[in-house]
Amino acid sequence: MKSIILRAAARILAPLMLLFSVFLLLRGHSLPGGGFVGGLIAVTAMALTAISHGPQAVRRAIRIEPRLIAVAGLALALASGLLPGLLGEPVLTGQWAEPFGIPVGSPLVFDIGVYLVVIGAVLAIFLAIEEEWRG
Amino acid sequence: MPGAVTLWLAAQVPGVRAGAVPSWSMPWVPSFDVALAFRLDGLSLLFALIVAGIGIPIFAYSAAYMRRAPRSVRFTAILLAFMVSMLGLVTADDLLLLYVFWEATTLTSFLLIGTDHTDRESRRAAMQALLVTGGGGLCLLAGLLTLGTTTGIWTLSGLIAAGSVADHPLAGVVFGLVLAAAFTKSAQVPFHFWLPQAMAAPTPVSAYLHSATMVKAGLYLLARLHPVLSEHVAWMPLLTGVGVATAVWGAVVALGQTDLKKLLAYTTVMGLGAIMALLGGSGEGAVMAALTYLVVHALYKSGLFMVAGAIDHATGTRDVRDLGGLHTAMPLSFAAAALAAASMAGLPPFLGFVGKEAMYEGALHLERLPWLVAMLLVIANAATMVAALRLAFDPFVFHGGRRPRSAHEGAPGLWAGALAVGILALVCGLVPETLGAWLIRPAVAAVIGHTPEPALALWHGVTPAFLLSLTTVALGAAGFVARGRVFALVVRWTAVVPSGDRGYGAALQGLHALGRAAMGLVQNGLLSRYVGLTVAFVVLVLGAALVRNDVWPVLPRGLPDLRFFEWIILAVLPLGAITTVVSRSRLLSIAALSMVGTAIAMIYLLHGGPDVAITQLMVETLVMVVIAAVMLRLPSFRFTQHLRNARPRALHVAVSVGAGGVVAAALLAVTATPFPSEVSRWYLDHAYTEAHARNVVNAILVDFRAFDTLGEITVVTLAGLGAYALIRMRGGRKRNAGEGEGEERP
């Protein structure tokens, strides 16, 4: 879509939305947010860019094939789940460490995996559709 | 390897003869009482020796035969796997273990027949063998399970010790099922047609599986279950009747064949029929004859198959009409063929003669209709003799003018095995009692419970059996001399008579047609059909569940106390839904649908679920964008006018209303019952302490119930990959036509 309003708006909104999505991802454990919503907002930002600037622009910016992102996310989630298995505890038990007094745990890694999966899967579909219909 | 096994088995012979029964057992699936139990008694030893002993020449033969063939390593590996399966089959003591090995032989046979999978005939033959013997295998499973559950005994040794179950009410069912399995595996009429078709397999396979070992598995089964089932009233009539019919049929049709291997296949059918007929009897004479003939047949048939393969290898043809005068070019093969054929024809002093005598002796002592059976067997044997002489003389001695140019004796592996087997047939014929005492008698003892009296000998005196043998030889010689006319007669007859193979083909076609019709109904390519069917099914199932459990929606009393903006949001929902359906403009429909979704998100927000609300909102936005991206580019409604006529529309409306109604009813019913709050309380209490989280929803998603989430993201990934593939697949041609048009500078 070659609307100049949309393009100008996207140029401002997309980065903001991406930042916001990361913000939501990180704060998920204590306040409303989490991996799913973060991923959805990130995808919306990229969809907006794809509509206004074309799918090729998005692909160039991301550089990695979206399907690969999705599978990487899945692998990450699985790894974070299997890690406690290696340490002798039941699989998917949350592992927590406290560097500098801030608790950091494996659920966050799991959530990042979820985030990547959502981005990868939806983006793969969306970019494919956009590229199909633009001929 | 077969050599090693044979030696080990041979070492067991004296012990088994004396009455010892080596066995070995190990629990396998304790919860179902299935054990890896093996048992080597007389019967098992006999069969195992046949399998392993004939395996030695076969493997040598196969190495020479398949030397330049592709994938010969795989072939040998599967052949070895077959041998192991067959050995397991004959030594298994546990019922289910027997079944596992039975099916393993079916599977390896399928793979071996289809070795040349580029050849259509091989594929068809392999599939046919699989379907017929596999169907029998399923019957076997059912029969064995019935037997096990009704008697409570799961080992063969236990069953034999417990004695006959013929009086049990379900005995008939077990008997029928086991019989079906045995008949299909051992190529009895009317299930015999897969065996001649299986000749599409490479010759080592035919020589090993389809003459000496696998097809005897059915006979083994019946021999093994003889003490358990033979007192059933239908045992003798069915076994002997079908056996004799098979024998006569096989022998006669064999006379009309020109392909060497098909000729051998039909005579194998005859042999199997004869053994089956003898197993119908319960006297020691009959059983002894059956087992003796088993060995006889294995020896001569494998030898003849090997020679047939050698001829094929050397001259490139198996058609008896194109062969002749090979005895100068292939003298060793000729010697092997002559030996085996003499045994097959039942001429003294070969083992075949001993076997035939024993067969007539056994037949004459059958409990019912002994003379009829004996007469029919004479006919079958005479025809076999004609076939045997034909095999030995036509390609080798007569028709010298037809000799192909390039014929020559092949590698030692090709003729050594056949020669060895033929010599063995001669030797055993000269001293039959050795075979009898060491192998046959213990085997018979395993079947009927006591060691039999009569001895195997070359000469019993001028008994009725001997007279029958003379008759057979006379008939056979006459038939051979007149073989041209006999051949023409048989060919004319088989053209008229219905063929099992054609019946199979028709049945298979019918099945395919049925499948196509069913698929056409359900998967006709229209998305609306798929969605409609899925939704309709859900409606039916959910509705049925509600009705069956007497669950009715409970409408709340009076109107809820809502603030005015809540009423507005509530009003938006039906407004949006109606607009979506009735609007003529796609854009409006999409916007209205989005309105509904947003309103729902608002409701979540107002009821204290921020996480769910923002997720709903974002999903709504994204889905609408994707829908817009696709639907706005579809042809306008003008082209879909045909969907506007009444009947499909009414159906769509009905399904949609049904879906909405059923789901609403279910929800109302569910929310009417008090919700167990202990679960949410536990989560609220433990979220901070165990998961360091203040956001309970998130803690549940990624920590407490992370496994569910893992499943969900797997599904999302798969859906993404699948949808991507579908989209890409569809537009392949379009993309190749014009690339790089959608680029814009950011």
PDB file of C-alpha atoms in Angstrom, chain A residues 2 7 28-37 40-41 43-44 47 51-57 59-60 65 67 70-71 74 77-78 92 94 96 98 103 107 110-111 114 117 121-122 124-126 128-135, chain B residues 610-611 614-615 618-619 621-622 625-626 629-630 633-634 690-696 698-699 701-703 706-707 709-710 712-714 716-717 719-721 723-724 727-728 730-732 734-735 738-746:
ATOM      1  CA  LYS A   2       1.619   3.186  -1.073  1.00  0.00           C
ATOM      2  CA  ARG A   7       4.562   5.011   5.839  1.00  0.00           C
ATOM      3  CA  GLY A  28       5.500 -10.418  32.434  1.00  0.00           C
ATOM      4  CA  HIS A  29       6.261 -12.105  35.668  1.00  0.00           C
ATOM      5  CA  SER A  30       5.213  -9.282  37.933  1.00  0.00           C
ATOM      6  CA  LEU A  31       2.715  -7.261  35.938  1.00  0.00           C
ATOM      7  CA  PRO A  32       0.415  -7.904  32.996  1.00  0.00           C
ATOM      8  CA  GLY A  33       2.460  -8.968  30.024  1.00  0.00           C
ATOM      9  CA  GLY A  34       4.453 -12.010  29.134  1.00  0.00           C
ATOM     10  CA  GLY A  35       5.760 -13.802  26.115  1.00  0.00           C
ATOM     11  CA  PHE A  36       2.547 -14.225  24.154  1.00  0.00           C
ATOM     12  CA  VAL A  37       1.440 -10.615  24.238  1.00  0.00           C
ATOM     13  CA  LEU A  40       1.931 -10.422  19.261  1.00  0.00           C
ATOM     14  CA  ILE A  41       2.797  -6.758  19.590  1.00  0.00           C
ATOM     15  CA  VAL A  43       4.441  -9.104  15.037  1.00  0.00           C
ATOM     16  CA  THR A  44       1.919  -6.325  14.702  1.00  0.00           C
ATOM     17  CA  ALA A  47       3.060  -6.437   9.912  1.00  0.00           C
ATOM     18  CA  ILE A  51       2.085  -3.338   4.684  1.00  0.00           C
ATOM     19  CA  SER A  52       3.534   0.125   4.430  1.00  0.00           C
ATOM     20  CA  HIS A  53       7.035  -0.602   3.170  1.00  0.00           C
ATOM     21  CA  GLY A  54       6.687  -4.021   1.605  1.00  0.00           C
ATOM     22  CA  PRO A  55       7.630  -7.470   2.825  1.00  0.00           C
ATOM     23  CA  GLN A  56      11.138  -7.328   1.401  1.00  0.00           C
ATOM     24  CA  ALA A  57      11.986  -4.449   3.703  1.00  0.00           C
ATOM     25  CA  ARG A  59      12.932  -9.492   5.556  1.00  0.00           C
ATOM     26  CA  ARG A  60      15.993  -7.356   5.057  1.00  0.00           C
ATOM     27  CA  GLU A  65      14.133 -16.480   8.016  1.00  0.00           C
ATOM     28  CA  ARG A  67      10.504 -20.021  10.258  1.00  0.00           C
ATOM     29  CA  ALA A  70      10.027 -19.938  15.343  1.00  0.00           C
ATOM     30  CA  VAL A  71      11.965 -23.174  15.519  1.00  0.00           C
ATOM     31  CA  LEU A  74      10.814 -23.790  20.328  1.00  0.00           C
ATOM     32  CA  ALA A  77      11.834 -23.316  25.370  1.00  0.00           C
ATOM     33  CA  LEU A  78      12.651 -27.014  25.243  1.00  0.00           C
ATOM     34  CA  LEU A  92      10.525 -28.044  33.634  1.00  0.00           C
ATOM     35  CA  GLY A  94      12.058 -23.464  37.474  1.00  0.00           C
ATOM     36  CA  TRP A  96      16.524 -19.521  39.836  1.00  0.00           C
ATOM     37  CA  GLU A  98      20.216 -14.313  42.181  1.00  0.00           C
ATOM     38  CA  PRO A 103      16.141 -13.184  40.863  1.00  0.00           C
ATOM     39  CA  PRO A 107      10.878 -19.299  33.213  1.00  0.00           C
ATOM     40  CA  PHE A 110      11.007 -20.186  28.451  1.00  0.00           C
ATOM     41  CA  ASP A 111       9.045 -17.006  27.932  1.00  0.00           C
ATOM     42  CA  VAL A 114       7.440 -18.414  23.483  1.00  0.00           C
ATOM     43  CA  VAL A 117       7.773 -18.772  18.422  1.00  0.00           C
ATOM     44  CA  ALA A 121       5.142 -18.422  13.108  1.00  0.00           C
ATOM     45  CA  VAL A 122       2.857 -15.479  12.524  1.00  0.00           C
ATOM     46  CA  ALA A 124       6.146 -16.520   8.334  1.00  0.00           C
ATOM     47  CA  ILE A 125       2.481 -16.707   7.415  1.00  0.00           C
ATOM     48  CA  PHE A 126       2.043 -12.997   7.040  1.00  0.00           C
ATOM     49  CA  ALA A 128       4.175 -15.324   2.692  1.00  0.00           C
ATOM     50  CA  ILE A 129       0.720 -13.919   2.134  1.00  0.00           C
ATOM     51  CA  GLU A 130       2.044 -10.463   1.392  1.00  0.00           C
ATOM     52  CA  GLU A 131       4.606 -11.759  -1.045  1.00  0.00           C
ATOM     53  CA  GLU A 132       2.079 -13.969  -2.785  1.00  0.00           C
ATOM     54  CA  TRP A 133      -0.363 -11.198  -3.436  1.00  0.00           C
ATOM     55  CA  ARG A 134       2.136  -8.662  -4.535  1.00  0.00           C
ATOM     56  CA  GLY A 135       3.033 -10.935  -7.417  1.00  0.00           C
TER      57      GLY A 135
ATOM     58  CA  PRO B 610      -5.792  -7.489  31.842  1.00  0.00           C
ATOM     59  CA  ASP B 611      -3.558 -10.217  30.458  1.00  0.00           C
ATOM     60  CA  ILE B 614      -4.533  -7.412  25.831  1.00  0.00           C
ATOM     61  CA  THR B 615      -3.908 -10.829  24.320  1.00  0.00           C
ATOM     62  CA  MET B 618      -3.677  -8.125  19.858  1.00  0.00           C
ATOM     63  CA  VAL B 619      -4.893 -11.405  18.416  1.00  0.00           C
ATOM     64  CA  THR B 621      -5.895  -6.982  15.419  1.00  0.00           C
ATOM     65  CA  LEU B 622      -3.523  -9.430  13.825  1.00  0.00           C
ATOM     66  CA  VAL B 625      -4.988  -7.723   9.285  1.00  0.00           C
ATOM     67  CA  VAL B 626      -4.337 -11.183   7.889  1.00  0.00           C
ATOM     68  CA  ALA B 629      -4.737  -9.096   3.411  1.00  0.00           C
ATOM     69  CA  VAL B 630      -6.291 -12.223   1.954  1.00  0.00           C
ATOM     70  CA  ARG B 633      -7.823  -9.474  -2.823  1.00  0.00           C
ATOM     71  CA  LEU B 634     -10.336 -12.179  -3.619  1.00  0.00           C
ATOM     72  CA  GLU B 690       7.501 -20.695  44.487  1.00  0.00           C
ATOM     73  CA  ALA B 691       7.670 -18.825  41.218  1.00  0.00           C
ATOM     74  CA  HIS B 692       8.889 -15.422  42.330  1.00  0.00           C
ATOM     75  CA  ALA B 693       5.951 -13.960  40.465  1.00  0.00           C
ATOM     76  CA  ARG B 694       3.288 -11.446  41.209  1.00  0.00           C
ATOM     77  CA  ASN B 695       1.467 -12.034  37.963  1.00  0.00           C
ATOM     78  CA  VAL B 696      -0.334 -15.266  38.653  1.00  0.00           C
ATOM     79  CA  ASN B 698       1.932 -15.538  33.686  1.00  0.00           C
ATOM     80  CA  ALA B 699       3.291 -17.753  36.447  1.00  0.00           C
ATOM     81  CA  LEU B 701       1.575 -20.135  31.859  1.00  0.00           C
ATOM     82  CA  VAL B 702       5.334 -20.369  31.975  1.00  0.00           C
ATOM     83  CA  ASP B 703       5.998 -22.077  35.241  1.00  0.00           C
ATOM     84  CA  ALA B 706       4.716 -24.818  31.397  1.00  0.00           C
ATOM     85  CA  PHE B 707       4.281 -28.231  29.841  1.00  0.00           C
ATOM     86  CA  THR B 709       2.445 -24.068  27.052  1.00  0.00           C
ATOM     87  CA  LEU B 710       5.191 -26.096  25.462  1.00  0.00           C
ATOM     88  CA  GLU B 712       0.803 -24.942  22.539  1.00  0.00           C
ATOM     89  CA  ILE B 713       3.881 -23.322  21.071  1.00  0.00           C
ATOM     90  CA  THR B 714       4.703 -26.544  19.271  1.00  0.00           C
ATOM     91  CA  VAL B 716       1.770 -22.738  16.789  1.00  0.00           C
ATOM     92  CA  THR B 717       5.106 -23.504  15.143  1.00  0.00           C
ATOM     93  CA  ALA B 719       0.665 -24.294  12.113  1.00  0.00           C
ATOM     94  CA  GLY B 720       2.979 -21.539  10.961  1.00  0.00           C
ATOM     95  CA  LEU B 721       5.171 -23.928   9.008  1.00  0.00           C
ATOM     96  CA  ALA B 723       0.419 -22.520   6.451  1.00  0.00           C
ATOM     97  CA  TYR B 724       3.634 -21.174   5.008  1.00  0.00           C
ATOM     98  CA  ILE B 727       0.801 -20.599   0.645  1.00  0.00           C
ATOM     99  CA  ARG B 728       4.130 -21.102  -1.066  1.00  0.00           C
ATOM    100  CA  ARG B 730      -0.065 -22.519  -4.254  1.00  0.00           C
ATOM    101  CA  GLY B 731       1.772 -19.612  -5.763  1.00  0.00           C
ATOM    102  CA  GLY B 732       4.768 -21.466  -7.130  1.00  0.00           C
ATOM    103  CA  LYS B 734       3.102 -17.185 -10.202  1.00  0.00           C
ATOM    104  CA  ARG B 735       6.293 -16.503  -8.357  1.00  0.00           C
ATOM    105  CA  GLY B 738       7.523 -12.362 -12.036  1.00  0.00           C
ATOM    106  CA  GLU B 739       9.923 -11.677  -9.190  1.00  0.00           C
ATOM    107  CA  GLY B 740      10.937  -8.690  -7.192  1.00  0.00           C
ATOM    108  CA  GLU B 741       7.988  -6.462  -7.801  1.00  0.00           C
ATOM    109  CA  GLY B 742       7.082  -5.763  -4.240  1.00  0.00           C
ATOM    110  CA  GLU B 743      10.150  -3.817  -3.228  1.00  0.00           C
ATOM    111  CA  GLU B 744       9.928  -0.379  -1.822  1.00  0.00           C
ATOM    112  CA  ARG B 745      12.450   1.829  -0.218  1.00  0.00           C
ATOM    113  CA  PRO B 746      11.876   2.385   3.490  1.00  0.00           C
TER     114      PRO B 746
END
